[in-house]
Short mmCIF file of C-alpha atoms in Angstrom, two decimals:
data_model
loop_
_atom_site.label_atom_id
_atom_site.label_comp_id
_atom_site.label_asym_id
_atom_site.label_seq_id
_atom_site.Cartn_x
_atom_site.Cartn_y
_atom_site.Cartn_z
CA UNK A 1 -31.42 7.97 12.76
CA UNK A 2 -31.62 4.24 11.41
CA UNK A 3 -31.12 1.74 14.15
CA UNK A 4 -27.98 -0.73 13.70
CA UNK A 5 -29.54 -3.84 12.44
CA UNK A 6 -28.28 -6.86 14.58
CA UNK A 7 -26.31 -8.39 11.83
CA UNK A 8 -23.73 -4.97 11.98
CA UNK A 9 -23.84 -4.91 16.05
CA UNK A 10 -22.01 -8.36 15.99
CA UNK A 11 -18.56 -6.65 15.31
CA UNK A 12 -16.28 -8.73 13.03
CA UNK A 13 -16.82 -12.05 12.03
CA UNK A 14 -15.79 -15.42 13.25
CA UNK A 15 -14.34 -16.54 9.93
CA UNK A 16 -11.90 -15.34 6.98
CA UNK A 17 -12.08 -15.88 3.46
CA UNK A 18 -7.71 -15.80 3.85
CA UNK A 19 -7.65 -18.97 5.71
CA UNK A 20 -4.50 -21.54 6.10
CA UNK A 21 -5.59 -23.15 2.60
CA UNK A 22 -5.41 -19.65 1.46
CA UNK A 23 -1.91 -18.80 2.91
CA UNK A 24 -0.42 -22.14 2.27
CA UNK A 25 -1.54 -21.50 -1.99
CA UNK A 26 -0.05 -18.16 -1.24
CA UNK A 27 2.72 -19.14 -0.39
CA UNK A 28 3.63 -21.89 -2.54
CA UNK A 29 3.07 -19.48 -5.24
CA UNK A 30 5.91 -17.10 -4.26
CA UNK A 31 8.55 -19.81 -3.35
CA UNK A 32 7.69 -20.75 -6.79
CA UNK A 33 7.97 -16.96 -8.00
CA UNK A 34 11.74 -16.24 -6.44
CA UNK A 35 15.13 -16.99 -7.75
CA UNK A 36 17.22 -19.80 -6.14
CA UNK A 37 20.43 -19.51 -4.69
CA UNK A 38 22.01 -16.44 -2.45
CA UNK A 39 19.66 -13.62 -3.46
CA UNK A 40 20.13 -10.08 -2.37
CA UNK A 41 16.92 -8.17 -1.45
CA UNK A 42 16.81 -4.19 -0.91
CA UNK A 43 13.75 -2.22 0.85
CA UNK A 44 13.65 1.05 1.43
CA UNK A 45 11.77 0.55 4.51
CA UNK A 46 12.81 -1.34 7.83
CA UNK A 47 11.98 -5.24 7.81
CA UNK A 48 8.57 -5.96 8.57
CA UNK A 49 7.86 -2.48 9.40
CA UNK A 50 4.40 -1.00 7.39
CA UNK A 51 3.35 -1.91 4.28
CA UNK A 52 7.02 -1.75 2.38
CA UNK A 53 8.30 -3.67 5.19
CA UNK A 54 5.91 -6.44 5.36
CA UNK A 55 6.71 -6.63 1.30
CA UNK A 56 10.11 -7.28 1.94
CA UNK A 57 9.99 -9.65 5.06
CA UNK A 58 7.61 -11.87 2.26
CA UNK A 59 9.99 -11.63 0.19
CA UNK A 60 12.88 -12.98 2.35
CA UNK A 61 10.57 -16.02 3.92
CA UNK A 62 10.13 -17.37 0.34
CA UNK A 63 13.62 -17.28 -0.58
CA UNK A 64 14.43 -18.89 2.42
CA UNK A 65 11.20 -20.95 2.33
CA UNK A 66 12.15 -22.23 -1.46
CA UNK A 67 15.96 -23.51 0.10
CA UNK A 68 17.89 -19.98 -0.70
CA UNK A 69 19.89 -17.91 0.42
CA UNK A 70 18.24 -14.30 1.17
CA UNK A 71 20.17 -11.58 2.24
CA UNK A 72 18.43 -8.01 3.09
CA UNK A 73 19.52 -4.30 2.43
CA UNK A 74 16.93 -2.01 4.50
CA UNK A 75 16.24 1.30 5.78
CA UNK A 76 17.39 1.19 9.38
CA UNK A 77 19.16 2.42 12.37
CA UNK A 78 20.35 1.01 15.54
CA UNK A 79 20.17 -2.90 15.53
CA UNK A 80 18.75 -4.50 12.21
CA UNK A 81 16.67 -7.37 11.84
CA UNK A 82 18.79 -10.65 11.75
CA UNK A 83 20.25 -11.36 8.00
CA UNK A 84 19.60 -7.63 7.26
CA UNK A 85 21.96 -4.96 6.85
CA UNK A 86 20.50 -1.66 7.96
CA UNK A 87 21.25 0.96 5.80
CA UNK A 88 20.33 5.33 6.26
CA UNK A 89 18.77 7.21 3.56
CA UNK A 90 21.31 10.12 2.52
CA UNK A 91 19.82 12.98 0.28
CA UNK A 92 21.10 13.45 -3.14
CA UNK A 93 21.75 17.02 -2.66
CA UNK A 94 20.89 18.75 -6.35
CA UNK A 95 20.60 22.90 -6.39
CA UNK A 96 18.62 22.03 -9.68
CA UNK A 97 16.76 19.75 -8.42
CA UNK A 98 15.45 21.98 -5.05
CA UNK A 99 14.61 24.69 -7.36
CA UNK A 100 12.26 23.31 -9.59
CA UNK A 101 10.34 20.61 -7.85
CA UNK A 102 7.99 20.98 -4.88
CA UNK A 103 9.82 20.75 -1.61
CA UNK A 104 7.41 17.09 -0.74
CA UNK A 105 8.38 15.98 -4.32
CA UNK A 106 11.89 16.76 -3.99
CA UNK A 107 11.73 15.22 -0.88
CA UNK A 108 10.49 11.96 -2.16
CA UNK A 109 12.86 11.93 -5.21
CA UNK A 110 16.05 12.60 -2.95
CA UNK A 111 14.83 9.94 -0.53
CA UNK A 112 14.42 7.41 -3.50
CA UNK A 113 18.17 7.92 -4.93
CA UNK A 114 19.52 8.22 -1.29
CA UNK A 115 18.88 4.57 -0.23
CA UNK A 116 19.59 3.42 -3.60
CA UNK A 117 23.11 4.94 -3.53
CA UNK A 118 23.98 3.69 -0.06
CA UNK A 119 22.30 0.36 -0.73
CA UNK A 120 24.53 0.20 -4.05
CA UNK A 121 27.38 0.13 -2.11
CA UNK A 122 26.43 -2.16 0.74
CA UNK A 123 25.23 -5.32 -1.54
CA UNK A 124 26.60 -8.52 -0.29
CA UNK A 125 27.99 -11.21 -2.46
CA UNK A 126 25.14 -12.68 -4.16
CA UNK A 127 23.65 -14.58 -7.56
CA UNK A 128 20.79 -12.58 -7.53
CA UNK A 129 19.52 -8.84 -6.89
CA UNK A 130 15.86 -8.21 -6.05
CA UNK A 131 15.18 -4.21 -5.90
CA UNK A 132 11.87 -2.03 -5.03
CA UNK A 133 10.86 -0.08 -7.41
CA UNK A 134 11.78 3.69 -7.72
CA UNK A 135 14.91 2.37 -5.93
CA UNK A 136 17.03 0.18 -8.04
CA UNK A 137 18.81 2.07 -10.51
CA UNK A 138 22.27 2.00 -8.87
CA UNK A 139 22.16 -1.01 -7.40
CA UNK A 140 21.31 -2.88 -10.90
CA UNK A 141 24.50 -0.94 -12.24
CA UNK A 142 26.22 -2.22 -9.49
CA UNK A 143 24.98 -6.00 -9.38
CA UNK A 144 25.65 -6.04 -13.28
CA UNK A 145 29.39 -5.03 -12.40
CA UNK A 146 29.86 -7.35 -9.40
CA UNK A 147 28.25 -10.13 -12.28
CA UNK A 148 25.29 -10.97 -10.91
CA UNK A 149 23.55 -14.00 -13.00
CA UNK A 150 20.27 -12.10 -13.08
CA UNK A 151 18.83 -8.32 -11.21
CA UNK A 152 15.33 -8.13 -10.54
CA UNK A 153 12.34 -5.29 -10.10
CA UNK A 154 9.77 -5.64 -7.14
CA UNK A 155 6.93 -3.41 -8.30
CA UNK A 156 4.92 -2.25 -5.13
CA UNK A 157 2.69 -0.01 -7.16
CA UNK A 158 1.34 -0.74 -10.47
CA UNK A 159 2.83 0.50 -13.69
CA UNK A 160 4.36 4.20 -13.40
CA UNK A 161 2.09 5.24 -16.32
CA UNK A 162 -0.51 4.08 -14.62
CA UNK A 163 0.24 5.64 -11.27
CA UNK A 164 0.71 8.83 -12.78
CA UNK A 165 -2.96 8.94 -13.96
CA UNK A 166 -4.78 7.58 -11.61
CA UNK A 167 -2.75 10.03 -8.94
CA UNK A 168 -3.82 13.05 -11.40
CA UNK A 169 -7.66 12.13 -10.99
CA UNK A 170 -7.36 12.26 -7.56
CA UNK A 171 -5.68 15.57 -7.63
CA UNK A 172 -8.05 17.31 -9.81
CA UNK A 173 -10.78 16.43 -7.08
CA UNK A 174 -8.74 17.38 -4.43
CA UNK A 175 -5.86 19.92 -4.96
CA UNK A 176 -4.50 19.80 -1.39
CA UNK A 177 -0.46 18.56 -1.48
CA UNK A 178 1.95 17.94 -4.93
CA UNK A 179 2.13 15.62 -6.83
CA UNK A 180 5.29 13.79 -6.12
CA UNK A 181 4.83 10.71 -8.52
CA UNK A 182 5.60 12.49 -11.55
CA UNK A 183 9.23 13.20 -10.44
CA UNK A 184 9.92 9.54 -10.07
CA UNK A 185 8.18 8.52 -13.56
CA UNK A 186 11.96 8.72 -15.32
CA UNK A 187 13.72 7.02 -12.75
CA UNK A 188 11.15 4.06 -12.84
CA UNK A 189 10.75 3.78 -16.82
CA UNK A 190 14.80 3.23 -16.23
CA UNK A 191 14.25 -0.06 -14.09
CA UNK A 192 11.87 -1.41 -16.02
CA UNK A 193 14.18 -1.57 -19.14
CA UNK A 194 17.04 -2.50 -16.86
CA UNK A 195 15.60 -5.60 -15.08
CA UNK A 196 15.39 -8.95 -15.89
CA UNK A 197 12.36 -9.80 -14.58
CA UNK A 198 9.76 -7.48 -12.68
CA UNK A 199 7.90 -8.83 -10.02
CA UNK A 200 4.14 -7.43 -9.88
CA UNK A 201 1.79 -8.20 -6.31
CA UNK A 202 -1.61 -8.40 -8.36
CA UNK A 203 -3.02 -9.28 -11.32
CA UNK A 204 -4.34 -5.30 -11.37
CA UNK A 205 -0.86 -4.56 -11.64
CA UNK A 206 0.06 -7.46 -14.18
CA UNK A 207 -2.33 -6.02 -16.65
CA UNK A 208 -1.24 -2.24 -16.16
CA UNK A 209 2.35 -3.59 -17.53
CA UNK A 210 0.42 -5.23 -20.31
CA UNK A 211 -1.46 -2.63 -21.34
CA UNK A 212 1.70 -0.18 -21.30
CA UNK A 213 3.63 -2.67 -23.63
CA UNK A 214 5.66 -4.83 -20.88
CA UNK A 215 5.86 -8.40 -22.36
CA UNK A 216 4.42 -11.37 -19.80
CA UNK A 217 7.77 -12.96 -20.31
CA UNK A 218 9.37 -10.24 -18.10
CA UNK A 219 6.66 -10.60 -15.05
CA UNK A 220 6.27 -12.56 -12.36
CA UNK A 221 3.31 -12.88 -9.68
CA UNK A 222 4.45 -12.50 -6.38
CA UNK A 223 1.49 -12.40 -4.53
CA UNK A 224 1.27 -10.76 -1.07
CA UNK A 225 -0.91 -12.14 2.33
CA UNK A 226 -0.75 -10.21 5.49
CA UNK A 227 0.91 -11.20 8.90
CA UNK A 228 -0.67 -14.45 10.44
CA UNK A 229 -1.29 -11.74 13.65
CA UNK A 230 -4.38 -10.72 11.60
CA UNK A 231 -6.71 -13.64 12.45
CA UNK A 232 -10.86 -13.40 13.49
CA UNK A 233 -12.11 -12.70 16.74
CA UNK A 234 -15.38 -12.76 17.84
CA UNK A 235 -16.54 -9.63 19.12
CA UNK A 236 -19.03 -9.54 22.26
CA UNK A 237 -19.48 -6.05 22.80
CA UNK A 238 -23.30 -5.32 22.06
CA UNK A 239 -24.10 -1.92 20.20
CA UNK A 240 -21.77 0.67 20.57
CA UNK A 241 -20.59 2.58 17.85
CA UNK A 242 -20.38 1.68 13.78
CA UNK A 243 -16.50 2.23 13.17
CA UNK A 244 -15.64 2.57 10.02
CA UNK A 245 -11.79 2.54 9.43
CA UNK A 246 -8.59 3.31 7.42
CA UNK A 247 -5.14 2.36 8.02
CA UNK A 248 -2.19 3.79 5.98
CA UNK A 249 -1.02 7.03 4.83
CA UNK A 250 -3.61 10.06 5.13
CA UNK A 251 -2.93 11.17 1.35
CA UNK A 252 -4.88 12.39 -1.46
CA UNK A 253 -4.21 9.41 -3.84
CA UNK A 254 -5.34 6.99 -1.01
CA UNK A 255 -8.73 8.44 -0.85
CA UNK A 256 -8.64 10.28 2.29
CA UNK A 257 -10.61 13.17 1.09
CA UNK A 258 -13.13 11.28 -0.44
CA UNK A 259 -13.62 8.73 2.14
CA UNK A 260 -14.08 11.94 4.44
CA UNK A 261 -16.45 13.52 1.64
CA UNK A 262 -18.44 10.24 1.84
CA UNK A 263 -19.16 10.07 5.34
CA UNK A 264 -19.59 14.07 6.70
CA UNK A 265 -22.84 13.99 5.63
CA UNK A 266 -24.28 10.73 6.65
CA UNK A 267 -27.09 11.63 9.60
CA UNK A 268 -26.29 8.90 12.07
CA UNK A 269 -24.73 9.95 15.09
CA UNK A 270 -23.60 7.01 16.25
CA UNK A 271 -21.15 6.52 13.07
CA UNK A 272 -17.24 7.22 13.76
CA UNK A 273 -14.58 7.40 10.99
CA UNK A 274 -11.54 6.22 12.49
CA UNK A 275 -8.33 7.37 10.69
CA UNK A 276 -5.04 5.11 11.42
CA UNK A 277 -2.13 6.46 10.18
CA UNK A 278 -0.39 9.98 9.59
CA UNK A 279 -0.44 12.99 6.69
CA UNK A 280 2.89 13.74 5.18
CA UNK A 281 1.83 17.56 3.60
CA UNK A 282 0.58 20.73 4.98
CA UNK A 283 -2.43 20.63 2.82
CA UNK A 284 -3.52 17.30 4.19
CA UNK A 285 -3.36 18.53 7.59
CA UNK A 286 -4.88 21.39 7.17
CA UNK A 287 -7.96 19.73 5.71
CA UNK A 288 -7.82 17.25 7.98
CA UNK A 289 -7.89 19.49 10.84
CA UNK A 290 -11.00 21.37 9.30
CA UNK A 291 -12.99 18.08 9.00
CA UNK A 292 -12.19 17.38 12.54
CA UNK A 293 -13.26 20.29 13.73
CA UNK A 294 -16.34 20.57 11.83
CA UNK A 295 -17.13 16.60 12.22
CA UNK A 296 -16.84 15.00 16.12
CA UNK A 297 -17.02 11.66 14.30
CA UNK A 298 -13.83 12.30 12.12
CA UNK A 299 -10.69 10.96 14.63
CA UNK A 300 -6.96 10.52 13.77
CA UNK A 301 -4.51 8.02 15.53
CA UNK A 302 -1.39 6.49 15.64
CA UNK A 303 -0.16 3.10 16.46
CA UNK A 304 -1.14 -0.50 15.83
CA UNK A 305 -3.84 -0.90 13.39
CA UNK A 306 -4.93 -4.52 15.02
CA UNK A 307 -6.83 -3.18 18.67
CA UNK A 308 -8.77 -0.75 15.93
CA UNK A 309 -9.42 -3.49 13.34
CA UNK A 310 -10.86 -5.58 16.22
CA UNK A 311 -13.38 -2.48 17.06
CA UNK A 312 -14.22 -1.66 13.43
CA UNK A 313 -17.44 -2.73 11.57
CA UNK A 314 -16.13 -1.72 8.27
CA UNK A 315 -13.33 -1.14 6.72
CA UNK A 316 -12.74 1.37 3.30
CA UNK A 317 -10.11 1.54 0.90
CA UNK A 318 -11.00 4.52 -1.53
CA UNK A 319 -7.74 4.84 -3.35
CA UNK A 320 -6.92 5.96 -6.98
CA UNK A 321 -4.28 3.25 -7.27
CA UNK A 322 -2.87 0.39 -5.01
CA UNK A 323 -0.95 -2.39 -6.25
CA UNK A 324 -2.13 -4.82 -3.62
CA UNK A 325 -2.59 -2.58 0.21
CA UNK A 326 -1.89 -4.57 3.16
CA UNK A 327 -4.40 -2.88 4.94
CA UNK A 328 -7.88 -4.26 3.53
CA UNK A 329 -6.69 -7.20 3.37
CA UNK A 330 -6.04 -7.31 6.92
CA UNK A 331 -9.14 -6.54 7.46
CA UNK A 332 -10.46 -9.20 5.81
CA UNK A 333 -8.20 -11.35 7.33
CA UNK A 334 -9.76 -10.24 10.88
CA UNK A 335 -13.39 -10.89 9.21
CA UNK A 336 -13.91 -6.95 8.46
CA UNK A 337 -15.80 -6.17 5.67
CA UNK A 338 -14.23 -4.26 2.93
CA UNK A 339 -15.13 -1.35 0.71
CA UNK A 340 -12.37 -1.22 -1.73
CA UNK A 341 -12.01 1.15 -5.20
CA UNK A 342 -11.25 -0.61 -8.51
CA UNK A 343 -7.83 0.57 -8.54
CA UNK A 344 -6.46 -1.55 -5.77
CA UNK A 345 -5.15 -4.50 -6.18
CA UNK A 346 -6.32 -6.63 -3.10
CA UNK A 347 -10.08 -6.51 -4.71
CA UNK A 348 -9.13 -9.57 -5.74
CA UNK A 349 -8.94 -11.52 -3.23
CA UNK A 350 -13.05 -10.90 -2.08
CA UNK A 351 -14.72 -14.06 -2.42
CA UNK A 352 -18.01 -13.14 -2.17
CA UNK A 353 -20.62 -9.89 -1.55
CA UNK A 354 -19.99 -11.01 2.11
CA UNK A 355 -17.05 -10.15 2.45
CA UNK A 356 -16.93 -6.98 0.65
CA UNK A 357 -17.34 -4.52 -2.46
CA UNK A 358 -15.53 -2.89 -5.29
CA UNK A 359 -16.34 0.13 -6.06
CA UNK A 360 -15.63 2.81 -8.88
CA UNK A 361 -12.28 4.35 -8.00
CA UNK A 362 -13.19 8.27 -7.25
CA UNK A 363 -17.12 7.45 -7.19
CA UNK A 364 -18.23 10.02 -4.39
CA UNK A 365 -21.92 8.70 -4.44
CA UNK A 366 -20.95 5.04 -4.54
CA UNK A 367 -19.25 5.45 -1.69
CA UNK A 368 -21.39 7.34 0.68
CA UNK A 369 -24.11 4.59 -0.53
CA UNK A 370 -22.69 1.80 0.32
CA UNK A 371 -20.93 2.87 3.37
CA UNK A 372 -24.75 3.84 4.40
CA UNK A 373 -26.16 0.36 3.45
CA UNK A 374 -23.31 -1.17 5.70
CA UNK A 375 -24.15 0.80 8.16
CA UNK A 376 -28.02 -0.40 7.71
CA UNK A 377 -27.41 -3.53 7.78
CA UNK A 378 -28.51 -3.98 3.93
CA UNK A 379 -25.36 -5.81 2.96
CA UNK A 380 -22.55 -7.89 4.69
CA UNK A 381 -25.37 -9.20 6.25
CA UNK A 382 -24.64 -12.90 7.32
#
């Protein structure tokens, strides 16, 4: 086994490339993105909860930040953030429907329509209508009747097209769960016509519209930074173990197989992949459960990402498409190097070969390389 050099027994960094100059460019750059005036917002997530939520509570700051008037619509039960009105997802019940899709994709589709029927009818009074993606089509219909001046598309992911793709590359490598993206391509081609203006996270994501024949007139760049509670701190624990982590759904399209691929057979025993987050198929537990097994170094957990982030000595992103992910950049902003595919938006905001690495999306080899060089000490070295 190669010894940890001293450079990768040091834990994260002291510093961040997203510092307060950072953030405050950030976030001059939404208030400058968002509409004035009473704007509604709907999630389908709760505020500030996970990646979705996070999106949303962004959102709402820079309205309110530019002098406006937000006003949320969220997934939610029992007591809703303040200004937000909690809404449950109801499924669209369709026999049709059940029949011919996948039980996960039928899942996601009736989830998708639920919250935007029930959000349709709970919109306040408002100028302005800012809708996720995948989730807008009633409400538009319904902003357009109460005579909103203007209805507007958050995209979370990058074009549909695009996301269909790059999710059937990561299938053909690893047939474990549906697809459920392909349900939802209709639905989403819909808002894209419908909206005024669709707000995009990344310039990844801005050219995907481009290159599918969305005009630049109808974007916007809304970009994304994570919570302030993601800040550097020294680490002081000598050796140890490497940690090499993931936060975020344990999917096929995110790269969990591939990230597990990468690391089974790297020799060095004192290497842990750390898994944050929670499968949503039988297939992906399943194979999870069989890498486990087979793998000591392989662990799954729930909970708050930060007490792991503050352990890890890498961090990897392998997905087939992001439009920004919350996650790596987190890292980063706790002074974790990053390993990130080509596919995800947040690549962009890696300064330097310091700080991280973008990789081919779906590169096997790559990976397992460069995840062994980190671990050597042969880059991120400061």
């Amino acid at each position: 086994m190669t010894a940890l050099s001293d450079a990768a027994r040091s834990g994260p960094a002291a510093t961040s490339p997203l510092d307060a100059a950072w953030r405050a460019r950030a976030e001059a750059a939404q208030m400058a993105a968002v509409p004035r005036g009473r704007v509604a917002v709907s999630c389908p997530a709760p505020f500030a909860a996970g990646g979705l939520g996070r999106h949303l509570q962004e959102v709402r700051l820079a309205i309110d930040s530019a002098g406006g008037a937000p006003a949320c619509v969220c997934e939610g039960r029992g007591t809703p953030a303040a200004g937000c009105t909690a809404v449950q997802r109801q499924a669209r019940w369709r026999l049709s429907d059940a029949i011919a899709r996948p039980f996960h994709a039928w899942r996601m589709w009736s989830a998708s329509a639920g919250f935007d029927a029930a959000a349709a009818r709970r919109l306040p009074p408002a100028e302005h209508l800012i809708a996720f993606n995948g989730t807008a089509l009633a409400q538009f219909a319904a902003a357009r009747e109460a005579r909103y001046a203007s209805v507007s598309l958050m995209s979370a992911n990058s074009h549909m097209r695009h996301v269909l793709r790059q999710h059937a590359a990561a299938h053909r490598s690893y047939p474990l769960e549906p697809q459920w993206a392909t349900h939802l391509e209709a639905r989403n081609l819909r808002e894209y016509d419908a909206a005024d203006r669709i707000f995009v996270t990344s310039r990844y994501t801005w050219q995907s519209f481009v290159e599918e024949g969305v005009s630049e007139e109808q974007l916007a760049l809304f970009p994304l930074t994570p919570s302030p509670r993601f800040a550097p701190t020294p680490s002081s624990r000598p050796g140890g173990s490497f940690d090499v982590l993931y936060v975020g759904a344990l999917t096929v399209h995110k790269g969990v197989p591939l990230l597990i691929d990468a690391i089974r057979p790297l020799p060095f025993s004192n290497l842990r992949l750390v898994l944050v987050g929670g499968w949503k198929t039988r297939g992906m537990r399943r194979f999870l459960q069989r890498a486990i097994a087979a793998d000591p170094r392989i662990s799954v957990h729930p909970g708050d990402p930060l007490p792991r982030l503050r352990q890890a000595r890498l961090y990897v992103h392998a997905a087939y498409e992001d439009g920004f992910a919350y996650a790596p950049a987190e890292a980063l902003a706790c002074g974790v190097p990053v390993l990130v595919s080509e596919d995800t938006g947040m690549k962009e905001l890696i300064g330097s070969a310091r700080e991280g690495l973008v990789l081919a999306t779906g590169d096997l080899a790559a990976l397992r390389e460069a995840i062994a060089a980190a671990y050597r000490g042969e880059i991120f070295d400061a």
